[in-house]
Each structure stands twice: as structure tokens, then as C-alpha cells.
XYZ file of C-alpha atoms in Angstrom:
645
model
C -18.847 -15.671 24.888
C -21.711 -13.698 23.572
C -22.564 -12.493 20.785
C -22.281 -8.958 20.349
C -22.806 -8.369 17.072
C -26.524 -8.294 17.090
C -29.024 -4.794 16.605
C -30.114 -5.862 19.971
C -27.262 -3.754 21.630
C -24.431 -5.192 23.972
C -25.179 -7.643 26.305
C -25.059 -7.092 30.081
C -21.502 -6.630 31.469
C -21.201 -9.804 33.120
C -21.743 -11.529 30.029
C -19.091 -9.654 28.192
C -15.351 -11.374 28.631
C -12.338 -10.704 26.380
C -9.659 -13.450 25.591
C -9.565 -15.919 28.326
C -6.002 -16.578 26.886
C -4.692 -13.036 27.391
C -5.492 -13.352 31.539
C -4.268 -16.867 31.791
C -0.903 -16.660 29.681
C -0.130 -13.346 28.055
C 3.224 -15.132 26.288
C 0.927 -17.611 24.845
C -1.280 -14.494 23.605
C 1.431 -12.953 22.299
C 3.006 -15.516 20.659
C -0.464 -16.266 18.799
C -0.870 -12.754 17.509
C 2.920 -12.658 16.687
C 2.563 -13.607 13.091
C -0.796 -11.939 12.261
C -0.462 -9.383 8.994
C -1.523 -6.112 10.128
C -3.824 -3.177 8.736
C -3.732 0.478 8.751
C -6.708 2.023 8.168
C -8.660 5.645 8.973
C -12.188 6.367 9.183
C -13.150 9.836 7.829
C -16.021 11.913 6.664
C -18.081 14.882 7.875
C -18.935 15.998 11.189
C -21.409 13.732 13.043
C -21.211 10.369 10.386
C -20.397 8.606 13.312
C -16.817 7.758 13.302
C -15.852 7.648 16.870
C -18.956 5.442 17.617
C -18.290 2.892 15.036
C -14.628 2.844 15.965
C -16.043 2.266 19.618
C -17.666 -0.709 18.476
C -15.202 -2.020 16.482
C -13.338 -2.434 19.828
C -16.365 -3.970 21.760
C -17.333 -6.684 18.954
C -13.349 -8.063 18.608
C -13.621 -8.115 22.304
C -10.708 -5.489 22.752
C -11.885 -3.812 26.422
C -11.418 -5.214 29.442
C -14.472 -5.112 32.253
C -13.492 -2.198 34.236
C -13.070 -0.309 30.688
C -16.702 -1.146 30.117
C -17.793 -0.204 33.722
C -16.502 2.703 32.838
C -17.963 3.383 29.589
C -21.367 2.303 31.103
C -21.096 5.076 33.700
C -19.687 7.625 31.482
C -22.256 7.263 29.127
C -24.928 7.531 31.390
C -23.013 10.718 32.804
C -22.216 12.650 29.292
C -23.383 9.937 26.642
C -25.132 11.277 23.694
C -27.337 7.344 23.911
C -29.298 8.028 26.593
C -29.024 5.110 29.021
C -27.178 2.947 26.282
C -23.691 2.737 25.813
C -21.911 5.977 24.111
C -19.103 3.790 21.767
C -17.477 7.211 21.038
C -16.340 7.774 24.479
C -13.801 4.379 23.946
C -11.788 7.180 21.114
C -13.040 10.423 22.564
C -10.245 10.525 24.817
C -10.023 14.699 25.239
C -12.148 16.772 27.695
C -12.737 19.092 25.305
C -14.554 16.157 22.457
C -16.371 14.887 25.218
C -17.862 17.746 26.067
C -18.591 18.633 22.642
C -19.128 15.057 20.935
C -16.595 15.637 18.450
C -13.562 14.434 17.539
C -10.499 17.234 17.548
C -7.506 15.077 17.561
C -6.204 11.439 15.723
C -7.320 8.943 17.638
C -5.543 5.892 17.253
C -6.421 2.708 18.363
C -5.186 -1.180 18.062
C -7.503 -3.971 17.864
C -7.402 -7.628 16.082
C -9.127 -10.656 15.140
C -8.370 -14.246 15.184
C -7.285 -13.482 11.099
C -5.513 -9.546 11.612
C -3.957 -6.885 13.527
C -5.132 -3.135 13.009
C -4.241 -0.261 13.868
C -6.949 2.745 13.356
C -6.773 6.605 12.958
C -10.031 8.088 14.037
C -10.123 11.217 11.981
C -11.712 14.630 13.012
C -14.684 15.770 10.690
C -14.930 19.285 11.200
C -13.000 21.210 8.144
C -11.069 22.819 10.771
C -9.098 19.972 11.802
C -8.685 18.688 8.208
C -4.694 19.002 8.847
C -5.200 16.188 11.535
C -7.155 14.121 8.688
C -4.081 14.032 6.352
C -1.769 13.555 9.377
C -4.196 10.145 10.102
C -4.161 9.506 6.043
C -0.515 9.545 5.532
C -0.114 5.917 7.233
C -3.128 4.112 5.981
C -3.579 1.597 3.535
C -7.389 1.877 3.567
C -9.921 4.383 4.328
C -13.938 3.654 5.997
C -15.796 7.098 4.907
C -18.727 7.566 6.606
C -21.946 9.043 5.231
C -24.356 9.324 7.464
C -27.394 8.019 5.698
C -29.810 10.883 6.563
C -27.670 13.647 5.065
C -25.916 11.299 2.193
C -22.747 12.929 0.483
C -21.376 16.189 2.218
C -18.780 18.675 0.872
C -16.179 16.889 3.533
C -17.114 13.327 2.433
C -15.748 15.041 -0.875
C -13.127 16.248 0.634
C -11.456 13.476 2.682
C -12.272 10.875 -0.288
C -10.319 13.525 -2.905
C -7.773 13.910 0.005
C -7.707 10.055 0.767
C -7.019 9.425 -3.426
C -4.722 12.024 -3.060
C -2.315 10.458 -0.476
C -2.309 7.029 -1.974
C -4.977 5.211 -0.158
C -6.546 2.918 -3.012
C -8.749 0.891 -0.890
C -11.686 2.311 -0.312
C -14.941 1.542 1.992
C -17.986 3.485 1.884
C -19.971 2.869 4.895
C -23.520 4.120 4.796
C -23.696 4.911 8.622
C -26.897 5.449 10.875
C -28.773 2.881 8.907
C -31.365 2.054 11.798
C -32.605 5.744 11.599
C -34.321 5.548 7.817
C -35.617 2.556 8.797
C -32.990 0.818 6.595
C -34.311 1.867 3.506
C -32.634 0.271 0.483
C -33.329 2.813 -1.736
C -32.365 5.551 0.454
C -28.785 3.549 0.340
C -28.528 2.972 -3.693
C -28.831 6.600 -3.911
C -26.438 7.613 -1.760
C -24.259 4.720 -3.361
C -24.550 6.253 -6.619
C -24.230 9.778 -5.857
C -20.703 9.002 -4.455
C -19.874 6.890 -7.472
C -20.580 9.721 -9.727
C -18.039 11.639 -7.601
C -15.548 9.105 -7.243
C -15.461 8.690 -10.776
C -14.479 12.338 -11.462
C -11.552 12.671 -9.196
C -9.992 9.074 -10.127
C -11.150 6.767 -7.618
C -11.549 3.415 -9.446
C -13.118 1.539 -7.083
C -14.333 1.082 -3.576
C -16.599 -0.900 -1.433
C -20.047 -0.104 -0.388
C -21.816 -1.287 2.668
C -24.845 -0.218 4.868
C -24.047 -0.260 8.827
C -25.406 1.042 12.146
C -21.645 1.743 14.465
C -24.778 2.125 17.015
C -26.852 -0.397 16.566
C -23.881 -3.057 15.151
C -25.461 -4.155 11.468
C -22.928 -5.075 9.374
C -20.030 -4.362 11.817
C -19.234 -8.205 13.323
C -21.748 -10.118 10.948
C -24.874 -10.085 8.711
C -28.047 -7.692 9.745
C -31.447 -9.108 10.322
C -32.899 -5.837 9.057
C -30.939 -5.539 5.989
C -31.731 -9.191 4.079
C -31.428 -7.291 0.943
C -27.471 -6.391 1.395
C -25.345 -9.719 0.311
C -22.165 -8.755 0.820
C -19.361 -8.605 3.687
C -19.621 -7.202 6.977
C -16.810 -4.465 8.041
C -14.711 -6.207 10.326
C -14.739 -9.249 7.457
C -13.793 -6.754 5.001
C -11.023 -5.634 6.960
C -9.336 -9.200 7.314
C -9.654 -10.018 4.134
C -8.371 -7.373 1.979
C -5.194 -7.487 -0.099
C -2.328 -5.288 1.963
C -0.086 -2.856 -0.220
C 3.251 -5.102 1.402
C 3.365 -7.023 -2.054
C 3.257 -4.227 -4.367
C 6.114 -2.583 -2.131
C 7.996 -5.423 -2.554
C 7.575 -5.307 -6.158
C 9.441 -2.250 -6.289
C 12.972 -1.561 -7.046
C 14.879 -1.066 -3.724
C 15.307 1.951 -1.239
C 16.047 2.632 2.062
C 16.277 6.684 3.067
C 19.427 6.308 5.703
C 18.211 7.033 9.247
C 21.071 6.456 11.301
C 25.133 5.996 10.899
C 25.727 2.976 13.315
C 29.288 3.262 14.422
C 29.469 1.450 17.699
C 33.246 0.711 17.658
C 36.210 1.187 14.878
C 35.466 -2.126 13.330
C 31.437 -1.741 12.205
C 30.030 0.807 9.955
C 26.572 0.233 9.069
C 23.590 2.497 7.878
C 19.916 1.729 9.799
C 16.607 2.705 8.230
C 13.527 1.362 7.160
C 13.070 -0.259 3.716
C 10.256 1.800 1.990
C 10.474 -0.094 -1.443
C 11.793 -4.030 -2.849
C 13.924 -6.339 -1.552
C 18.114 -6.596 -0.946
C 19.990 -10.130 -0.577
C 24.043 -9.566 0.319
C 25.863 -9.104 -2.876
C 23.333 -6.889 -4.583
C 24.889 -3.777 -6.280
C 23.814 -0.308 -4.359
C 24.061 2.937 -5.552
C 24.248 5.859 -2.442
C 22.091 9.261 -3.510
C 22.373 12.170 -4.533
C 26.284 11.204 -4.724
C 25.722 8.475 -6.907
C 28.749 5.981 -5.529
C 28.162 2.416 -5.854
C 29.413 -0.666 -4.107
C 27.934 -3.817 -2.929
C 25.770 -4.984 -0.040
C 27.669 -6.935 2.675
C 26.000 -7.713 5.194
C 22.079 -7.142 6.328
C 22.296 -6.892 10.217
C 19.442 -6.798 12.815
C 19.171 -7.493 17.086
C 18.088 -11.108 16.105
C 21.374 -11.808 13.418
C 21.805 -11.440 10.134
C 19.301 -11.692 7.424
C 19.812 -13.554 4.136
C 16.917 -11.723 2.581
C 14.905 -7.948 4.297
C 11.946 -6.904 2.413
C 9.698 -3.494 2.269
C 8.514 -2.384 6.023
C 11.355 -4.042 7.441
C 14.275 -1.956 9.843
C 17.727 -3.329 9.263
C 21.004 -2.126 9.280
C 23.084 -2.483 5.937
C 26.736 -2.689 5.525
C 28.744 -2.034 2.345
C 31.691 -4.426 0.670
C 33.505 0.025 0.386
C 34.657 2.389 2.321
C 32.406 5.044 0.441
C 30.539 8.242 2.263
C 26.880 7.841 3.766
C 25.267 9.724 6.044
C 21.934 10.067 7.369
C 19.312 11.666 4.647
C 20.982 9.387 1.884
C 19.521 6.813 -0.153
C 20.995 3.877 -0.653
C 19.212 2.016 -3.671
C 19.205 -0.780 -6.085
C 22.400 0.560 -8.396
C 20.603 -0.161 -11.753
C 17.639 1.569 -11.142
C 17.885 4.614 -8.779
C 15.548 7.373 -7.805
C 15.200 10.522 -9.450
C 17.438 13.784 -8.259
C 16.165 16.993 -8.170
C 15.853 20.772 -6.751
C 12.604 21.749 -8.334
C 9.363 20.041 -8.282
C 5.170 20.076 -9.061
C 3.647 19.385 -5.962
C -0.125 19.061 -4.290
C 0.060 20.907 -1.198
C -2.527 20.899 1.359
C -1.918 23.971 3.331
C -2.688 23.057 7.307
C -1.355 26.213 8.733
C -3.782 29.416 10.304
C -1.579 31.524 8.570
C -1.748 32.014 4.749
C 1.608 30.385 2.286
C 3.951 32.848 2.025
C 5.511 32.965 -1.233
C 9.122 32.737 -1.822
C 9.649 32.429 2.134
C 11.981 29.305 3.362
C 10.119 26.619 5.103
C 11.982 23.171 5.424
C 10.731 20.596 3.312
C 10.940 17.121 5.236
C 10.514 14.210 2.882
C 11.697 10.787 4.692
C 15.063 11.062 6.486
C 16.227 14.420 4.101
C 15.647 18.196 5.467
C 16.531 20.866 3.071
C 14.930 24.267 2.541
C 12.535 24.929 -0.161
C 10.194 27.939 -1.341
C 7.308 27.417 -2.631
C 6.332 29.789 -5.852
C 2.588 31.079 -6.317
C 0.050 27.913 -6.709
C -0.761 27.285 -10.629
C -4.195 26.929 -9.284
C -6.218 25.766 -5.932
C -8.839 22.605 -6.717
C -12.409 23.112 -5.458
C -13.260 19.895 -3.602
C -16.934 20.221 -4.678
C -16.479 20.554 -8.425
C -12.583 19.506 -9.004
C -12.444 23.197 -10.866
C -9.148 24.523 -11.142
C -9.198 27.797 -9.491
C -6.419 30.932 -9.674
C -4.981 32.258 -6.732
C -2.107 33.689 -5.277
C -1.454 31.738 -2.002
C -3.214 28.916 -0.140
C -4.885 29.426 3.435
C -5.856 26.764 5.934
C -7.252 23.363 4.357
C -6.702 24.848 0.819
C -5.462 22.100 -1.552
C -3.547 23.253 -4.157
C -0.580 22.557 -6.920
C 2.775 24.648 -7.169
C 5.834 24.655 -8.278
C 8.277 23.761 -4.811
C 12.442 25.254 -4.999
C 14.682 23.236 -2.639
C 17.923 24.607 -1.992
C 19.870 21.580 -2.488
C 18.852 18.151 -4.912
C 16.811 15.928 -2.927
C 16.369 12.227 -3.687
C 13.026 11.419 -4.632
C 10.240 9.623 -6.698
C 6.615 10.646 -7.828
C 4.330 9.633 -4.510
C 2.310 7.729 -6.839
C 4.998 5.107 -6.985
C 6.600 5.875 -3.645
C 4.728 7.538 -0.675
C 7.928 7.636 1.157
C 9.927 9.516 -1.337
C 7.655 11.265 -2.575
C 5.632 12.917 1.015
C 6.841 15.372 2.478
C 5.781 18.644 5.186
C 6.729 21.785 4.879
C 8.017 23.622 8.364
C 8.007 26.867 9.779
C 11.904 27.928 10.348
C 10.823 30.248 12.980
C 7.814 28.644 14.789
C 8.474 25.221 14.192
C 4.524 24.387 13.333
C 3.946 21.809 10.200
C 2.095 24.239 7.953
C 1.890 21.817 5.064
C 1.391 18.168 3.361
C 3.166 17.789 0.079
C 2.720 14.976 -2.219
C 5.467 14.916 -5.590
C 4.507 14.707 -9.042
C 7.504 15.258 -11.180
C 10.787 16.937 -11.570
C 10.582 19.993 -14.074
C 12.407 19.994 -16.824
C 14.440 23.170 -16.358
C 15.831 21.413 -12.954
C 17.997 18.820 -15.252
C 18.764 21.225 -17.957
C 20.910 24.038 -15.469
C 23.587 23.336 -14.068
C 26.511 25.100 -11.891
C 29.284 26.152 -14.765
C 32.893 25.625 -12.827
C 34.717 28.805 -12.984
C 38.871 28.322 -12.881
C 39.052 32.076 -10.810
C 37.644 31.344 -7.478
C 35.721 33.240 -4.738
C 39.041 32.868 -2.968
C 41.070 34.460 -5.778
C 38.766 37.312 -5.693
C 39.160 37.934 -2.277
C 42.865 37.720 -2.652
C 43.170 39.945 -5.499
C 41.586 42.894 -3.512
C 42.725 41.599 0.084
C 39.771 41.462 1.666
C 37.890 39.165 3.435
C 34.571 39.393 1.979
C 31.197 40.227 4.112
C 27.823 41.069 3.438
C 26.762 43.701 6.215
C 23.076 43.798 6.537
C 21.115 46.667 8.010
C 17.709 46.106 9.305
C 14.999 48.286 11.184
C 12.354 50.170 10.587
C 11.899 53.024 8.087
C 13.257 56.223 9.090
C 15.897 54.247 11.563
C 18.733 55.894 9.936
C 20.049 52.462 7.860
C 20.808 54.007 4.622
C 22.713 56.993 6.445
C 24.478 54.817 8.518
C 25.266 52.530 6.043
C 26.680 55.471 3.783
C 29.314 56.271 6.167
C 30.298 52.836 6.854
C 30.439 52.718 3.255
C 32.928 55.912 3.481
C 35.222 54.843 6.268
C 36.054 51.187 4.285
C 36.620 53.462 1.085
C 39.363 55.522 2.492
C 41.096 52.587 4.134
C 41.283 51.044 0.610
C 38.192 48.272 0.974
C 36.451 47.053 -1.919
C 32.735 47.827 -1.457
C 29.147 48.491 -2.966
C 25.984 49.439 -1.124
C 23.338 47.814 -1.936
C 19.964 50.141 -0.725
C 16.244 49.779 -0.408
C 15.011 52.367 -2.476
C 17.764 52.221 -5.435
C 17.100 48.922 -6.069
C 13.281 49.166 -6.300
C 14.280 51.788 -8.969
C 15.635 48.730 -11.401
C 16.086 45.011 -10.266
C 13.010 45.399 -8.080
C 10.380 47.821 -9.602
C 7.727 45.279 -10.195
C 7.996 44.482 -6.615
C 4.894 46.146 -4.670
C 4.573 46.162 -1.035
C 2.892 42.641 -0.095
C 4.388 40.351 2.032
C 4.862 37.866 -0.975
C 6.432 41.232 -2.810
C 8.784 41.744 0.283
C 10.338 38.051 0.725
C 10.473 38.627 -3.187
C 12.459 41.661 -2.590
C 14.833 40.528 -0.053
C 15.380 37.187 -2.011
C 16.442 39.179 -5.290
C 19.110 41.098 -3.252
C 19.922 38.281 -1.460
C 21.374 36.807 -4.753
C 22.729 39.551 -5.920
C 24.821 40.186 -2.650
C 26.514 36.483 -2.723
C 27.233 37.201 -5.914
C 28.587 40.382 -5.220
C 30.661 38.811 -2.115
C 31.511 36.243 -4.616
C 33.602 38.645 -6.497
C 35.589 39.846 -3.287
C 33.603 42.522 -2.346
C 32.151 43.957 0.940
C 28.679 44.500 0.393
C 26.381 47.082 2.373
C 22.718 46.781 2.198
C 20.000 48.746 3.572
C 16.863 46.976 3.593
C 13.943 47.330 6.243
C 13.825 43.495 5.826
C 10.943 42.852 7.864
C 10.721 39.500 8.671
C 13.473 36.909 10.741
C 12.833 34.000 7.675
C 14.419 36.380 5.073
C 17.269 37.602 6.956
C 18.154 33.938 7.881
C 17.708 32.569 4.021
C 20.489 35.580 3.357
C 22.978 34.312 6.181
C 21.762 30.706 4.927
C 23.408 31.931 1.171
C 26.846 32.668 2.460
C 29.576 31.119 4.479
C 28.848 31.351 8.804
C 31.286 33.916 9.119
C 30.663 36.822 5.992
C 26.787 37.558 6.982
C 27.060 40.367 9.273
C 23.804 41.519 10.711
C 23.252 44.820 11.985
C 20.175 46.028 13.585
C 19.726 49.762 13.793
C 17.762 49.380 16.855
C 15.047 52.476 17.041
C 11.808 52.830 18.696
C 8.667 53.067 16.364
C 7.641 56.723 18.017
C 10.974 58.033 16.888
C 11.331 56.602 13.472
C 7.497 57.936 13.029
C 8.980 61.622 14.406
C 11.698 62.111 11.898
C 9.338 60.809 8.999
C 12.108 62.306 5.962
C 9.608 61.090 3.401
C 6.246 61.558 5.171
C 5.404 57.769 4.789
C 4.286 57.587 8.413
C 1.882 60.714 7.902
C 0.160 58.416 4.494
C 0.239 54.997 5.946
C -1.494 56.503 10.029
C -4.256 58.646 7.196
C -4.835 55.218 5.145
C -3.209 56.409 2.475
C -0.145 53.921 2.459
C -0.758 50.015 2.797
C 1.438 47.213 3.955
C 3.476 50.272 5.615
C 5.741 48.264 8.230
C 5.483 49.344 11.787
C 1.746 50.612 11.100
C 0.322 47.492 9.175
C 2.383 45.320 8.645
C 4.840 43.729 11.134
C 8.830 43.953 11.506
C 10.309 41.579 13.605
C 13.058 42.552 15.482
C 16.797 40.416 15.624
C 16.496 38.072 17.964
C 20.412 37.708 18.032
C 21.884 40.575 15.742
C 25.697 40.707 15.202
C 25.667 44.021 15.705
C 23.415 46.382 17.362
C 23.277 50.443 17.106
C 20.625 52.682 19.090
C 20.143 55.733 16.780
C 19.089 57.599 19.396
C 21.886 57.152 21.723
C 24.574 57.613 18.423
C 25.171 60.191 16.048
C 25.320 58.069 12.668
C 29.371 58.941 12.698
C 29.560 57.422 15.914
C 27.514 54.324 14.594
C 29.516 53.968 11.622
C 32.434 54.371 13.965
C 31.551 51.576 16.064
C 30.232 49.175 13.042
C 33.663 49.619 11.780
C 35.680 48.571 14.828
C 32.966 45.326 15.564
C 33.959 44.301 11.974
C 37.819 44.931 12.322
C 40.311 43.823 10.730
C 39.178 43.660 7.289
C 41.854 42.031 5.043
């Protein structure tokens, strides 16, 4: 086999031949590798540092391409190679039309190699600030990041950003790889410089330590072994590095025990166990467990697996627990070790790193995914965003794409949970758009707030139910949307009327009035408006808490609100009603001459004009205000809701 790890480039194909064991007796290869620890890791940086091409040769030094894979390469990189008539490494990761064309990476690449020593797995990570969403996504798996600098341009504003981002999400191993060597003429004191300047910046954002090494991905010094060119540099080559390194496992055994529940396994009527994967310390049969948020304990049984039962399953292993009690699990749980459980909590401080084109929208519902638990959550406006370059705290009011940031985050429910310093399973999450379904955020957990364990739900002997039953009445919330000038607040006045004289229990809650009290600090923004409908979101539970059929009249723009409202209440007492009338019309009656002052400029954030109303997709009830007279709307509202106890 030859060597390939010279600055002479590759050798000729015929000269290059992976494991002869792997062709002869794949079980045999297999069975070798079988027991090999394994390593995570990402390569980052700035655009052009190289990634993709050191990556590439990563593969072709541990001898992880076949021959028709590198008669392929050698024609594709003669075809649209950026090497001239040498091989292109990149093209092994740049698997997308689109980054070869471009030479760029877009997506995560990842890719599996190993040594005689280690398994890895690697996340080739996109450099261009654009696709910084995909960095995290690579980041959020890795137990050590290689950040490229490419030695010409030394320390960039994204080589700032994925090492703060890197720190950030837990990644405490570190390798600085001074790339593209071979093109200063591998100039040592080009390299301490660069060394420096990114130890001055490491220092400032809490990096402790990291690893420093000058390479050429291209030209292979330092990559597979020792560089002719660079006698002065003493220390490890990459791939030696990487099999050498201490692996988190240890300190994740170290832990106290969790396992987020995955899965209820309930083949037959005689086994009940719970699946997931261990993300912290080990569990024996016997132990004591303690289920969260519910807090019941009882005592491992049995730890079950496809190969039999284990006396002993450590952190990173799947299993499938049963308990010594019949007690209530489900999936989203945490089952833990019962002297020292997680924290539980419904309001956070959280990092976000905002990966979504469209700005954070305060006070709207995302879901907030953190291991196996789903729950909706808010997000109030950031305490400040952090410049990358300087680590300044800045003010603002929301986050846009790549902004990294720290806010306060509201789930609806208690979540289990632990600072992601100690636990990046527990303490990770995303944040997801109810409506589009995109990821439009990374989360990492600091702490609970205080106020979270201080308020709690006061028990009330009189219940919703004995509310309802004193005025005999089921209780609804009947919500009228559409645009301004629809005809909600008339039609909602009648309704209003009709339930009066047949002896129903009501209050109508409307747009205007309220902005006149509970809501006059509210302005006009979107933030202001998801403010707006939250307040009398509240305030209509509470209202249909008390018995009473509540009215509002609320343009209620956008589909996330209206949902959080029906979210509040039980399925069957949200009642929306869409007063369904074209824009032209509403703009023709114009009562209050808003149309006129938002088409002259006059009126911002005016929906219909400027800002956007999205229509029911599936309204309870619909009425066309131009087919109706508002009696006969009323009319018709009142027999869709009929009877009313």
C-alpha cells in the first residue's frame, strides 16, 4: 500500500487499494471494526478555508474510497475541479449540483471513515453566513470541532462565529487547523500569528483550550503524518489527533442518570417497558427511579435489549427499562435516578440562534422540542443579541436569520430539563413553526427563573363546572375574525342580543374597547398584535371559566394566534367564526376612514394594505357579509351554535 500521506500528491490509481480484508471477507471486516470507539466531529470556518477538500482527503489517506470512486473523482476533477489536472478532494463531500457548480458547500455533509485505532463520523459544515443554521444543525452532534483558517486570510468574522457557536453548543475539544499552508510558503511566523490572534479571541468568549496545527487538506501536511516542509511544527498530525483524543462517553457516565422516554413498548398484556436512549450515568436493576414531571418513584426491574438483558446500560446506550410498579409513563417522560432528578420548569433563559428567513415573532407559539418532550413556548423580547466580533451585548427587539441572542422562553406546560452545560440532551432544544413546520431556531438552557418556582396554580373549591351549572350554560368562546370593516363587531352585537333575550350569560369582548384599557400600550406591530390577541386570549378563558359565553371581535390576523386561543380552552368551547369579506368591499364601506390613511401612507401595519391577514383555513363557522344582512348572520351563528345550555 502506498503512502499517501506525502506533499507529493496521491499516487497513481493503480497504486491506490483500500482494505484487502473488506473484499476478501466483509464479516471478518466487520467484526474487526466492531469494537472500535467512535468520534463525532465537524469541520467549520469561513467560506473557502478548505473544508470539503480536507474532508476529501481525510477519506483518501484512511483509504476509505474504493477504485471506481477515485476514477471518478479523477475525471470529475478534470471536468469541474477547481485543481487543475490534480485531484479536486472536495468533490468526495460536494455531493449537490448546485456546490459543485459553485465550489461551496450548502448542505451537512456527513461522512464515515476509520482507522486501525477509531471510527468517525464527520459533518462537513457550510461556511457562508447564510447557511449558518446548517452549521449548528452539524454542531449539535459533535464532540470536537477542526476550524479552518485559511492561512492567507487568518481569523475571519465566521471563524469567530462558528468557534463562539461551537463553545456555545458544548463542543470543548477544539482543533485549529491553519489550512492552505503550501501557499505562504509555510511560513512559521505567518502561523504563530494567526495562532495567537485566535487565542486572544478564544480567550474572551471562554474557550479554554484547543489544539493548533499547520496543514495543507491539498497538499496532505500534517493530515496522515509529519510534513517535510514544516520541520519546525513538533506536534501531532490530524488524523493522530483524532484517534487519540479523550471522548465525552466518560464524563456522561459520570452523570446522574436519565433517559427522556421515546417509546411505550407494549407488545402483549404481559410486558410494559419504556425504550429510549440513555443521555446521562448508568442504571443496574434495583436502582430507585423517579418518572418526571410527575415525580412517582419505583424501582428498575429489568434492562431489556434484542440481544437479552443487561446487568449494567451506560450513557449512549438504547435499552428498554421496566419498572418493579404499575405507575404512569409515557413517551416525553423522564425517568431518572430518584435521588437526584432534573430540574422542572415552564420558564427559562435561553441562547437562541435564530435560523429562520423570517424575523422571531414575539409572544407567537412555536413548539419547543427538547429530547423526546414537545410543548409550546413563546419566546419574550431578547435581553440582548451578542456581536460575534466583539462579544458586545447589543439591544434589540427580535432576532433575524443567524442572530444569536439570549431571552427569556414561556412553555405552556413544565418541561423536564437541565442547564445544557451539564446536559446537551436536556438542555437543546428547536423551536418550530406551528403553521409551516420549518425549524426556525436552536436553543441551548441556562436556568430556570426564579418566578417559575415561586407561582403556582391556587385550587379553587367552586369549579369551572359549577359555574357553568349555576347559569346553565355550556360555556364557549365565539371568535370573530376578518378584516377591518367586515362587519365583526356588528355581527357580534346581535349575536350578543339574541343569547341575551333567551336568558344566556354573555360578555363581548371587542377590538377597539379593549385597546381603550387592558391593551392601550399595545401599538400596531406584529409583536404588538400577537401581544394583543394573547392578552384577550387570557382574559376570555378566564371569562369562560366563570360560565360565561364570551364574544370577541378581533381582526386577529394571523392562524398562530387564533390556534394558541383554541389551544387555551377545552376542543369543544372555541368557536371560530370567520366573517368572510373581500378586501375591495371592506375598503368600500371604510366607517372609520382607515383604508383612505393606510392606501395615502398615513396608517402603518394597516392589515389588508401592509400587513397580512390570513384567512381560516378550517373556520367553525363561516358568514359572507355580502351575501347576509348582519341579522341574518347573527341568525345563522345562533342556530350553528344551538342548543346552548
Amino acid at each position: 500500500m502506498a503512502d499517501h500521506s506525502s506533499s507529493e500528491g496521491p499516487s497513481p490509481q493503480n497504486a491506490y487499494r483500500p482494505d484487502a480484508l473488506a473484499g476478501e471477507d466483509i464479516d471478518a471486516y466487520l467484526t474487526r471494526h466492531q469494537h472500535k470507539t467512535m468520534l463525532r466531529f465537524i469541520t467549520c470556518g469561513s467560506v473557502d478555508d478548505g473544508k470539503s477538500t480536507l474532508i476529501g482527503r481525510l477519506l483518501y489517506d484512511s483509504k476509505m474510497i474504493f477504485e471506481d470512486q477515485l476514477a471518478s473523482l479523477e475525471s470529475d476533477s478534470k471536468r469541474i475541479g477547481t485543481q487543475g489536472q490534480e485531484l479536486d478532494y472536495a468533490l468526495l463531500v460536494d455531493g449537490l449540483a448546485a456546490e459543485r457548480e459553485q465550489g461551496i458547500t450548502i448542505d451537512v455533509a456527513y461522512r464515515f471513515f476509520s482507522t486501525d485505532r477509531r471510527k468517525f463520523i464527520v459533518a462537513d459544515c457550510p461556511g457562508h453566513e447564510q447557511y449558518t443554521r446548517n452549521m449548528v444543525t452539524g454542531a449539535s452532534t459533535a464532540e470536537l470541532a477542526v476550524i479552518l483558517v485559511d492561512a492567507r486570510k487568518g481569523v475571519l468574522v465566521q471563524t469567530r462565529r462558528h468557534s463562539f457557536l461551537c463553545h456555545r453548543l458544548g463542543i470543548r475539544r477544539i482543533v485549529l487547523a491553519v489550512n492552505k499552508m503550501d501557499l505562504i510558503d509555510y511560513d512559521q511566523a505567518a502561523y504563530d500569528a494567526i495562532v495567537a490572534d485566535y487565542a486572544r479571541f478564544a480567550a474572551e468568549i471562554g474557550i479554554e483550550a484547543f489544539t493548533a496545527m499547520p496543514i495543507s487538506g491539498f497538499k496532505g501536511d500534517n493530515i496522515a503524518g509529519p510534513s517535510e516542509h514544516m520541520p519546525w511544527y513538533t506536534g501531532p498530525s490530524l488524523i493522530e489527533h483524532l484517534e487519540t483524543v479523550e471522548l465525552g462517553a466518560a464524563d456522561a457516565q459520570d452523570r446522574p442518570f436519565r433517559m427522556p422516554v421515546q417509546w411505550v413498548n407494549r407488545p402483549d398484556l404481559d410486558f410494559r417497558g419504556f425504550a429510549g436512549l440513555i443521555a446521562g450515568g448508568t442504571i443496574k436493576p434495583g436502582a430507585a427511579l423517579r418518572v418526571l414531571p410527575s415525580g412517582k418513584t419505583t424501582t428498575l426491574e429489568r434492562i431489556v435489549t434484542f440481544s437479552g438483558d443487561l446487568e449494567e446500560a451506560v450513557a449512549g446506550q438504547s435499552v428498554t427499562l421496566t419498572f418493579a410498579d404499575e405507575i404512569d409513563c409515557s413517551r416525553g417522560d423522564v425517568i431518572a435516578a430518584a435521588e437526584d432528578p432534573p430540574q422542572v420548569s415552564d420558564q427559562f433563559e435561553a441562547t437562541l440562534v435564530w435560523m429562520d428567513d423570517d424575523p422571531m415573532l414575539v409572544g407567537r407559539a412555536y413548539w419547543l422540542k427538547l429530547g423526546t418532550q414537545t410543548v409550546s413556548a413563546s419566546v419574550q423580547e431578547p435581553k440582548y443579541e451578542i456581536n460575534v466580533n466583539t462579544m458586545a451585548h447589543l439591544a434589540a427587539k427580535t432576532l433575524t436569520l443567524n442572530s444569536i441572542g439570549v431571552a427569556e422562553v414561556h412553555t405552556e406546560k413544565p418541561i423536564v430539563f437541565e442547564p445544557y452545560a451539564d446536559n446537551r440532551t436536556l438542555g437543546g432544544f428547536v423551536l418550530i413553526d406551528k403553521l409551516t413546520n420549518r425549524t426556525v431556531a436552536g436553543g441551548m438552557l441556562h436556568f430556570a427563573l426564579r418566578r417559575a418556582q415561586n407561582v403556582h396554580w391556587q385550587p379553587s373549591d367552586v369549579t369551572r363546572e359549577d359555574h357553568a351549572g349555576i347559569k346553565n350554560q355550556t360555556p364557549r368562546v365565539l371568535w370573530f375574525t376578518g378584516l377591518s370593516g367586515s362587519g365583526k363587531s356588528t355581527i357580534a352585537n346581535e349575536v350578543e342580543k339574541r343569547l341575551a333575550v333567551m336568558n344566556r350569560h354573555t360578555f363581548l369582548l371587542d377590538g377597539d374597547n379593549v385597546r381603550h384599557g387592558l391593551n392601550k400600550d399595545l401599538g400596531f406591530t406584529d409583536a404588538d398584535r400577537i401581544e394583543n390577541i394573547r392578552r384577550v386570549g387570557e382574559v376570555a378563558r378566564l371569562m369562560a371559566d366563570a360560565g360565561l359565553i364570551v364574544l370577541t371581535a378581533f381582526i386577529s390576523p394571523f392562524r398562530a394566534e387564533r390556534q394558541m386561543v383554541r389551544d387555551m380552552l377545552p376542543d369543544t368551547e372555541f368557536v371560530e367564526i370567520f366573517v368572510d369579506t373581500p378586501l375591495e368591499i371592506a375598503e368600500q364601506r371604510d366607517v372609520k376612514g382607515l383604508y383612505k390613511k393606510a392606501r395615502e401612507g398615513k396608517l402603518k401595519n394597516f392589515t389588508g394594505i401592509d400587513s397580512p391577514y390570513e384567512a381560516p383555513e378550517n373556520p367553525d363557522i363561516v358568514v359572507n357579509t355580502v351575501e347576509m344582512t348582519p341579522g341574518e348572520a347573527a341568525e345563522y351563528i345562533i342556530r350553528q351554535i344551538m342548543p346552548l345550555k
